[in-house]
Amino acid sequence: MSEVRSPVLPAARPVVNPDTEEFWKATAEGRFIGRRCDDCGSAMWYPRPICPFCHSSNTRWEDFTGRGTVYSFSVVHRAGGEWKGVTPYVLAYVELEEGPRMMTNIVDCDVESVAIGDEVEVVFEDTGHGSALPRFRPVRAEAGSQA
Amino acid sequence: MARGHDLHEYKGDIAMAMKDVAIVGVGTSDFRRLYADKSQKNDVYQLAAEAFRDALEDCGATQKDVDGLLCVNIKYGPFGDMTGLTGPGFVHDLEGTGRMSGVALQEACSLVESGAAHTVAVVYATNGRTAGLKYGGGDADPAGAYDAMYGMTSTGAYLSMMYQRYRHLYGAPEDALAPLAINNRANGARNPIAVFQQEITKDEYLASRFISQPLRKLDYCIINDGAVAFIVTSMDRARGMSKKPVRVAATAGRAELGRSYISPDFYYATSAAVAEDLYKKSGIGPDQIDCMQVYDNFLPTILFTLEGFGHAPRGASWEWIRDGRIELGGERPMNTSGGHTSESYMQGFALHVEAVRQVRGEAGERQVENCGTVQYMCVSPIVTSHIFTAD
Ligand SMILES: [Zn+2]
């Protein structure tokens, strides 16, 4: 379980369909779940019933750890719509521990401090519609564990 | 210098080359004139009709000679109405994305080769600037919504993330893209219809503000209004027309389809496969290319392209482009009309026209000397490339 909190960046209501309803319900409870294929073992993002690797429908929900590393990122300085007022923000591709890469934002840090390879963990931002957007923040070194 | 591809591999299998198709007529808007006035929304069909008329005039044909029509970013119905091209034997609309410029020529060639049409018009038009259009938002499909919700508001952000990773892997410095920006502007300065004709220095490049860091405003394509048309027919017919035909010596393509624009290897493997096919079909290798037209929606795309197509060593194209190599008069002049950051952003179509003008020797002040072979390359989710030669 992770924190569900008020958003620090725009948190639009996601489009929920029967295939993703359970995912979005879980986000509202601070749980990060994803789909895994029981035939070829692959984890997938975004959630959908059919495995893109082997076309099996034998896929199921699984708790993801909500941890990963920054695969790449960009500090966005110019944007439109509701994002216009919140620049600069960090748009990133995070490689999840389970393998897939997902688009997200890196929050709770100086935008200039983000680097490829940084370890990050999920934090949920409430959309106000029974769902929350998974964003990521740097994993803080725990007390006493600094080298 | 080590190269990604060995020319000797491409000498065989010339029988596969496409020998029979040529571009015979080209037409474009005056991009500079259109850019000067954004007070009113331009009619895309008017722009398209003018470019089509110019392309027909260029080859001495009329709309009655055209029996195949490929419209890109516009609809065939209003275009047919506007131009009196009301009964073509084959019609197809393609989506308005940059990757479609290479695909459109490939389709035109296939139509001519198969006999489904004898003379094909490819017509592209946009009023993106005066209509206030945004290109490439992330919410066009359900999967794209997973990007849009995070503020992925333009394709430039995808490119900036790819380029961030490229820099991380290959150590490209902050000014790595400067020669590309400078080259496009220097070429634009020699092109009377280019939107931007002012040369820039490296300092000016580095002072350009970040849009999606590490990409700066000067790394982004222009958004401008305009149209492009070209006429494609068999070499036999082409020889009876008014201008020297420009042969499509070979064309090749391969897709890399996915939910994201971000390719983990910067489309390298896909581009290398296209390159191998293209060089084999044409019997021409990168060292024999006199002039390159490289699709540059954002400048890092050029680096990925030069590496994937074997012009520059993998991971080192940012060094290869230095010291005038890509400039007019250099070893391999590139984007001689000014490319998408200086001439116009016609999503690859105007680069095709520039390729034709270079082969014909019609490029005026920016003409590459003894230019017999031009390569177009587009690295995107559909990678395409053609080689154009004089008849
Ligand atoms: Zn599977």
XYZ file of C-alpha atoms and ligand atoms in Angstrom:
539
model
C 0.000 0.000 0.000
C 1.217 3.445 -0.901
C 0.073 6.883 -0.030
C -2.909 8.375 -1.901
C -2.720 12.134 -1.709
C -3.838 15.382 -3.268
C -2.184 15.897 -6.626
C 0.852 18.118 -7.105
C 0.380 17.957 -10.900
C -2.804 17.832 -13.011
C -4.648 14.579 -12.332
C -7.304 14.177 -14.989
C -9.965 11.517 -14.597
C -8.749 8.470 -16.543
C -10.883 6.683 -19.111
C -12.015 3.543 -17.307
C -13.296 0.542 -19.243
C -14.212 -3.003 -18.139
C -10.650 -4.152 -18.759
C -9.086 -1.497 -16.555
C -11.759 -0.968 -13.892
C -9.965 -3.129 -11.340
C -6.679 -1.349 -11.941
C -8.166 2.075 -11.315
C -10.104 0.871 -8.268
C -6.838 -0.416 -6.815
C -5.099 2.912 -7.401
C -7.702 4.646 -5.249
C -6.665 2.302 -2.441
C -2.978 2.952 -3.008
C -2.295 -0.403 -4.656
C -0.284 -0.730 -7.885
C -1.412 -3.798 -9.796
C -0.639 -4.962 -13.310
C -1.298 -7.826 -15.681
C 0.854 -10.897 -16.039
C 0.531 -13.664 -18.628
C 0.401 -17.153 -17.143
C 1.398 -18.767 -20.446
C 4.620 -16.894 -21.268
C 5.197 -15.243 -17.895
C 5.457 -11.685 -19.228
C 4.331 -8.680 -17.253
C 2.659 -5.949 -19.285
C 1.845 -2.269 -19.231
C -0.740 -0.797 -19.730
C -3.291 -3.222 -18.305
C -5.234 -5.230 -20.911
C -6.585 -8.798 -21.036
C -4.649 -10.118 -24.071
C -0.912 -10.818 -23.863
C 0.896 -8.824 -26.572
C 3.758 -11.320 -26.620
C 1.940 -14.662 -27.070
C -1.707 -13.568 -27.592
C -2.835 -15.649 -24.638
C -5.941 -14.533 -22.764
C -4.677 -16.449 -19.754
C -3.616 -13.276 -17.979
C -4.286 -12.153 -14.428
C -3.877 -9.267 -12.019
C -0.819 -9.240 -9.840
C 0.527 -6.858 -7.215
C 3.418 -4.910 -8.697
C 6.053 -3.604 -6.304
C 5.632 -0.013 -7.399
C 9.388 0.364 -7.668
C 11.541 0.922 -10.683
C 14.276 3.010 -12.229
C 14.257 6.070 -14.460
C 14.801 4.845 -18.038
C 14.720 8.344 -19.480
C 13.110 11.695 -18.761
C 12.596 15.223 -19.975
C 12.103 18.437 -18.053
C 9.170 20.047 -19.823
C 9.355 23.829 -19.904
C 6.603 24.593 -22.404
C 3.266 22.827 -22.454
C -0.344 23.478 -23.316
C -3.711 23.098 -21.631
C -3.787 22.461 -17.899
C -0.059 21.655 -17.996
C 0.814 25.189 -18.983
C 0.720 26.470 -15.426
C 2.826 23.731 -13.842
C 6.064 23.903 -15.855
C 8.757 22.865 -15.390
C 7.720 19.289 -14.664
C 9.445 15.969 -15.230
C 8.009 13.627 -17.803
C 9.678 10.244 -17.489
C 9.776 6.687 -18.636
C 10.147 4.398 -15.650
C 11.249 0.799 -16.022
C 9.224 -1.140 -13.486
C 10.831 -3.924 -11.441
C 8.501 -6.297 -13.282
C 10.026 -5.241 -16.609
C 7.635 -3.010 -18.571
C 8.319 0.680 -19.082
C 5.631 3.251 -18.394
C 5.227 6.954 -18.973
C 4.840 8.880 -15.739
C 6.025 11.940 -13.834
C 8.816 12.163 -11.300
C 7.648 14.262 -8.365
C 8.799 15.318 -4.897
C 12.228 16.444 -6.054
C 14.055 19.296 -7.750
C 13.361 18.873 -11.480
C 17.051 19.435 -12.228
C 18.107 16.570 -9.949
C 16.558 13.672 -11.882
C 18.951 11.288 -13.649
C 18.698 8.120 -15.721
C 19.025 5.104 -13.449
C 17.543 6.801 -10.379
C 15.548 4.454 -8.174
C 11.945 5.533 -7.805
C 8.766 4.398 -6.058
C 5.103 4.925 -6.788
C 2.924 7.543 -5.156
C -0.773 7.921 -5.989
C -2.457 11.212 -6.753
C -6.197 11.382 -6.275
C -8.260 12.308 -9.338
C -11.354 12.908 -7.204
C -13.255 10.261 -9.197
C -12.505 7.034 -7.358
C -9.100 6.657 -9.013
C -5.554 7.913 -8.578
C -2.691 8.457 -11.022
C 0.480 6.513 -10.300
C 3.453 8.897 -10.224
C 6.946 8.203 -8.969
C 9.344 9.852 -6.547
C 12.974 9.202 -5.768
C 13.597 6.470 -3.221
C 15.172 8.244 -0.259
C 18.203 6.612 1.275
C 17.024 5.210 4.599
C 18.517 6.582 7.795
C 21.807 4.914 8.590
C 22.120 3.304 5.163
C 24.196 6.022 3.523
C 27.578 4.878 2.369
C 36.483 5.671 -39.965
C 34.472 2.589 -39.079
C 31.082 2.423 -40.699
C 27.924 0.624 -39.756
C 27.534 -0.834 -43.228
C 29.950 -2.227 -45.730
C 29.368 -0.972 -49.239
C 30.561 -4.209 -50.785
C 27.477 -5.961 -49.506
C 25.309 -3.903 -51.820
C 26.735 -4.831 -55.153
C 24.609 -7.919 -55.695
C 20.976 -8.432 -56.534
C 20.582 -5.386 -58.727
C 17.783 -7.196 -60.544
C 15.530 -6.277 -57.632
C 15.984 -2.619 -58.309
C 12.935 -0.659 -59.249
C 13.803 0.604 -62.687
C 10.601 1.927 -64.050
C 9.248 4.751 -61.925
C 10.081 8.439 -61.849
C 8.960 11.681 -60.312
C 8.240 14.017 -63.212
C 6.625 17.077 -61.710
C 6.850 18.875 -58.391
C 5.120 21.858 -56.842
C 5.204 23.627 -53.491
C 3.768 26.716 -51.883
C 5.875 29.787 -51.258
C 6.286 28.990 -47.584
C 7.878 32.292 -46.725
C 5.054 34.317 -48.216
C 2.423 32.244 -46.404
C 4.282 32.515 -43.097
C 4.340 36.282 -43.305
C 0.563 36.512 -42.930
C -1.235 34.578 -40.245
C -4.142 36.969 -39.920
C -6.531 34.581 -41.628
C -6.910 30.844 -41.785
C -5.714 29.476 -45.125
C -7.908 27.013 -47.012
C -5.907 23.787 -47.291
C -7.672 22.862 -50.518
C -6.695 26.141 -52.141
C -3.076 25.528 -51.077
C -3.254 21.932 -52.335
C -4.775 22.968 -55.661
C -2.009 25.519 -56.277
C 0.745 22.993 -55.535
C -0.978 20.417 -57.752
C -1.287 22.954 -60.581
C 2.411 23.805 -60.239
C 3.405 20.123 -60.270
C 1.349 19.507 -63.415
C 2.772 22.591 -65.094
C 6.268 21.442 -64.125
C 5.849 18.265 -66.196
C 3.553 19.608 -68.890
C 0.523 17.546 -67.898
C -3.058 18.342 -66.908
C -5.403 16.802 -64.382
C -6.826 14.679 -67.226
C -3.528 12.782 -67.348
C -3.753 11.808 -63.681
C -5.475 8.517 -62.914
C -4.228 7.915 -59.391
C -4.654 10.257 -56.428
C -3.063 10.004 -52.993
C -4.138 12.729 -50.600
C -2.288 13.249 -47.347
C -3.717 15.284 -44.479
C -6.563 16.362 -46.782
C -9.620 14.581 -48.177
C -9.934 13.437 -51.789
C -13.526 14.687 -52.173
C -12.980 18.417 -51.694
C -9.608 18.140 -53.437
C -11.192 16.548 -56.519
C -13.845 19.233 -56.506
C -11.289 22.012 -56.214
C -9.101 20.720 -59.046
C -11.517 19.107 -61.475
C -9.859 15.767 -60.849
C -13.179 13.993 -60.564
C -12.655 10.527 -62.038
C -9.291 9.023 -61.054
C -9.083 5.239 -61.250
C -7.436 4.880 -57.853
C -7.879 7.059 -54.777
C -6.516 6.814 -51.254
C -6.263 9.199 -48.312
C -3.317 8.820 -45.939
C -3.096 10.225 -42.416
C -1.289 13.501 -41.909
C 1.884 12.289 -40.251
C 5.483 12.695 -41.328
C 6.056 8.996 -41.745
C 3.462 9.016 -44.542
C 5.583 11.014 -46.967
C 7.840 8.057 -47.675
C 4.881 5.684 -47.608
C 2.967 7.838 -50.109
C 5.772 7.666 -52.652
C 6.071 3.922 -52.087
C 2.367 3.519 -52.708
C 2.553 5.668 -55.839
C 5.446 3.553 -57.138
C 3.549 0.341 -56.421
C 0.504 1.630 -58.265
C 2.559 2.494 -61.316
C 4.537 -0.748 -61.217
C 1.399 -2.855 -60.900
C -0.462 -0.944 -63.574
C -3.251 0.023 -61.165
C -2.566 3.602 -62.239
C -0.334 5.144 -64.874
C 0.181 8.608 -63.468
C -0.246 9.277 -59.762
C -0.525 12.620 -58.000
C 0.593 12.769 -54.385
C -0.777 15.846 -52.661
C -0.128 17.078 -49.120
C -1.393 20.257 -47.524
C -1.638 21.771 -44.071
C -2.963 24.944 -42.530
C -1.633 23.906 -39.144
C -0.342 27.343 -38.293
C -3.274 29.543 -39.149
C -5.764 26.964 -37.841
C -3.828 26.706 -34.546
C -3.270 22.970 -34.855
C -1.131 20.982 -32.459
C 0.834 18.073 -33.861
C 1.257 14.737 -32.175
C -0.544 14.986 -28.836
C -0.505 11.766 -26.861
C -4.232 11.157 -26.519
C -5.203 10.082 -30.020
C -5.912 6.494 -28.947
C -6.833 4.684 -25.709
C -3.247 3.601 -25.129
C -2.008 7.141 -25.801
C -4.192 8.309 -22.931
C -1.689 6.660 -20.604
C 0.861 9.147 -21.918
C -1.383 12.212 -22.147
C -2.370 11.994 -18.486
C 1.243 12.720 -17.590
C 1.564 15.852 -19.685
C 2.972 14.190 -22.821
C 1.682 17.033 -24.938
C 3.861 16.812 -28.049
C 5.942 14.351 -30.027
C 8.904 16.558 -29.150
C 8.736 15.234 -25.602
C 9.109 11.669 -26.871
C 12.108 12.740 -28.904
C 13.610 14.595 -25.975
C 13.409 11.453 -23.841
C 15.011 9.385 -26.602
C 17.727 11.978 -26.995
C 18.296 12.193 -23.232
C 18.978 8.480 -23.271
C 21.163 8.727 -26.367
C 23.278 11.350 -24.607
C 23.485 9.142 -21.541
C 24.702 6.175 -23.603
C 27.033 7.936 -26.028
C 28.151 11.030 -24.155
C 26.909 13.613 -26.659
C 27.612 17.080 -25.199
C 25.197 19.968 -24.765
C 26.079 21.522 -28.129
C 25.912 18.231 -30.051
C 22.915 19.283 -32.159
C 24.231 22.757 -32.943
C 25.814 21.835 -36.313
C 22.442 20.506 -37.452
C 20.568 23.649 -36.462
C 23.252 25.857 -38.010
C 23.329 23.825 -41.234
C 19.568 23.955 -41.709
C 19.566 27.732 -41.287
C 22.572 28.250 -43.556
C 20.752 26.293 -46.236
C 17.502 28.129 -45.588
C 19.384 31.356 -46.229
C 19.971 30.126 -49.800
C 16.338 29.133 -50.357
C 14.034 31.989 -51.376
C 10.886 30.189 -50.182
C 12.274 29.132 -46.783
C 10.384 30.428 -43.759
C 13.577 31.189 -41.816
C 16.467 32.584 -43.823
C 18.580 34.022 -41.040
C 21.807 32.187 -40.288
C 22.554 31.378 -36.648
C 25.724 30.893 -34.624
C 26.508 28.276 -32.029
C 26.037 30.849 -29.257
C 22.616 31.727 -30.598
C 21.772 28.052 -30.698
C 22.836 27.583 -27.074
C 20.811 30.613 -26.033
C 17.660 29.100 -27.533
C 15.222 28.285 -24.733
C 14.329 24.770 -23.685
C 10.928 23.446 -24.713
C 11.259 19.866 -23.530
C 14.766 19.737 -22.094
C 17.255 18.738 -23.469
C 15.517 19.972 -26.648
C 15.490 23.674 -27.454
C 13.191 25.714 -29.605
C 15.766 25.561 -32.409
C 15.632 21.745 -32.317
C 11.929 21.794 -33.182
C 10.342 21.816 -36.617
C 8.430 24.892 -37.711
C 4.661 24.884 -37.743
C 3.671 26.554 -40.993
C 1.048 26.470 -43.718
C 1.658 25.128 -47.174
C 1.227 22.364 -49.694
C 3.329 20.011 -51.770
C 2.447 17.923 -54.800
C 4.395 15.549 -56.951
C 3.554 13.522 -60.017
C 4.776 9.958 -60.353
C 4.697 7.896 -63.528
C 6.530 5.167 -65.430
C 9.970 5.940 -66.790
C 8.655 5.309 -70.307
C 6.022 8.006 -69.992
C 8.422 10.193 -68.046
C 10.831 10.416 -70.966
C 8.132 12.037 -73.097
C 7.441 14.792 -70.558
C 8.891 18.256 -70.308
C 11.509 17.897 -67.559
C 14.343 15.461 -67.041
C 12.779 12.556 -65.116
C 14.094 11.729 -61.658
C 14.245 8.007 -61.212
C 13.170 6.340 -57.994
C 16.122 3.972 -58.112
C 14.944 2.085 -55.044
C 12.740 2.467 -52.029
C 12.473 0.438 -48.842
C 10.663 0.558 -45.548
C 9.958 -1.205 -42.304
C 7.733 -0.387 -39.381
C 8.559 -0.454 -35.690
C 5.091 -0.352 -34.257
C 4.367 0.219 -30.634
C 2.369 2.274 -28.236
C 5.145 4.755 -27.768
C 7.270 6.788 -30.166
C 10.271 5.920 -28.017
C 12.449 3.257 -29.613
C 14.937 1.688 -27.183
C 17.682 1.598 -29.839
C 16.657 4.846 -31.542
C 15.216 2.811 -34.455
C 18.706 1.560 -35.210
C 17.898 -2.073 -36.030
C 14.839 -1.115 -38.055
C 16.736 1.556 -39.986
C 19.666 -0.765 -40.611
C 17.291 -3.353 -42.080
C 15.750 -0.725 -44.363
C 19.206 0.477 -45.354
C 20.378 -2.996 -46.222
C 17.335 -3.596 -48.390
C 17.617 -0.197 -50.061
C 21.333 -0.377 -50.792
C 20.973 -3.894 -52.114
C 18.068 -2.980 -54.386
C 19.799 0.087 -55.774
C 23.369 -1.164 -55.857
C 24.224 2.177 -54.299
C 25.796 2.545 -50.860
C 26.040 5.481 -48.470
C 29.438 6.524 -49.819
C 27.875 7.145 -53.238
C 25.181 9.509 -52.000
C 25.746 13.074 -53.240
C 23.064 14.697 -51.107
C 20.899 13.589 -48.194
C 17.383 14.679 -47.338
C 16.783 13.648 -43.744
C 13.400 13.842 -42.073
C 13.957 16.160 -39.120
C 10.800 16.644 -37.069
C 13.249 17.274 -34.222
C 16.983 17.456 -34.716
C 18.000 14.313 -32.762
C 16.127 12.310 -35.405
C 18.936 13.221 -37.807
C 21.542 11.584 -35.567
C 19.490 8.400 -35.301
C 19.038 8.409 -39.083
C 22.684 8.887 -40.029
C 23.651 5.989 -37.773
C 20.853 3.630 -38.763
C 21.533 4.187 -42.456
C 25.266 3.681 -42.189
C 26.349 7.218 -42.997
C 27.886 7.742 -39.573
C 29.272 5.319 -36.987
C 26.870 4.168 -34.309
C 26.898 6.428 -31.269
C 29.195 8.944 -32.976
C 27.044 10.742 -35.547
C 27.211 13.861 -33.364
C 30.951 13.922 -34.068
C 30.568 12.940 -37.729
C 28.319 15.949 -38.489
C 30.949 18.445 -37.337
C 33.523 20.330 -39.378
C 31.387 21.016 -42.395
C 30.815 17.473 -43.508
C 27.061 18.003 -43.993
C 27.284 21.548 -45.315
C 26.873 22.572 -48.921
C 30.284 21.899 -50.442
C 31.036 19.298 -47.779
C 31.427 15.578 -48.154
C 27.713 14.832 -47.836
C 25.449 17.881 -47.970
C 22.232 17.482 -46.024
C 18.834 19.169 -45.984
C 19.893 21.627 -48.622
C 16.558 23.473 -48.655
C 16.785 24.169 -44.926
C 14.907 21.131 -43.691
C 12.028 21.220 -41.279
C 13.564 23.784 -38.943
C 14.212 26.382 -41.628
C 12.398 25.851 -44.921
C 9.031 24.434 -43.845
C 7.432 21.588 -41.984
C 5.610 19.774 -44.750
C 6.068 16.480 -42.910
C 8.701 15.145 -45.301
C 6.964 16.025 -48.566
C 9.000 19.151 -49.309
C 12.184 17.141 -48.708
C 11.088 14.888 -51.568
C 10.716 17.954 -53.785
C 14.171 19.177 -52.799
C 15.595 15.764 -53.717
C 14.050 16.114 -57.181
C 15.334 19.668 -57.626
C 18.849 18.630 -56.630
C 18.916 15.747 -59.111
C 17.598 18.043 -61.841
C 20.135 20.736 -61.002
C 17.390 23.261 -60.283
C 18.378 24.175 -56.738
C 19.899 27.534 -57.542
C 22.310 28.912 -54.955
C 22.038 25.782 -52.859
C 22.717 23.348 -55.725
C 25.074 20.491 -54.879
C 27.669 20.165 -57.636
C 27.391 17.105 -59.893
C 24.444 15.853 -57.920
C 23.374 12.562 -59.449
C 22.194 10.621 -56.394
C 20.007 11.815 -53.535
C 18.783 9.766 -50.589
C 15.649 10.523 -48.577
C 15.449 8.976 -45.120
C 12.728 9.094 -42.502
C 13.229 7.529 -39.097
C 9.918 7.224 -37.270
C 7.542 4.376 -36.381
C 7.519 3.693 -40.125
C 11.101 3.963 -41.345
C 11.356 4.654 -45.073
C 14.107 5.591 -47.463
C 14.434 6.165 -51.203
C 17.321 6.750 -53.551
C 16.724 9.132 -56.446
C 18.978 9.255 -59.476
C 19.140 11.007 -62.820
C 17.723 8.933 -65.681
Zn 2.016 -14.286 -22.969
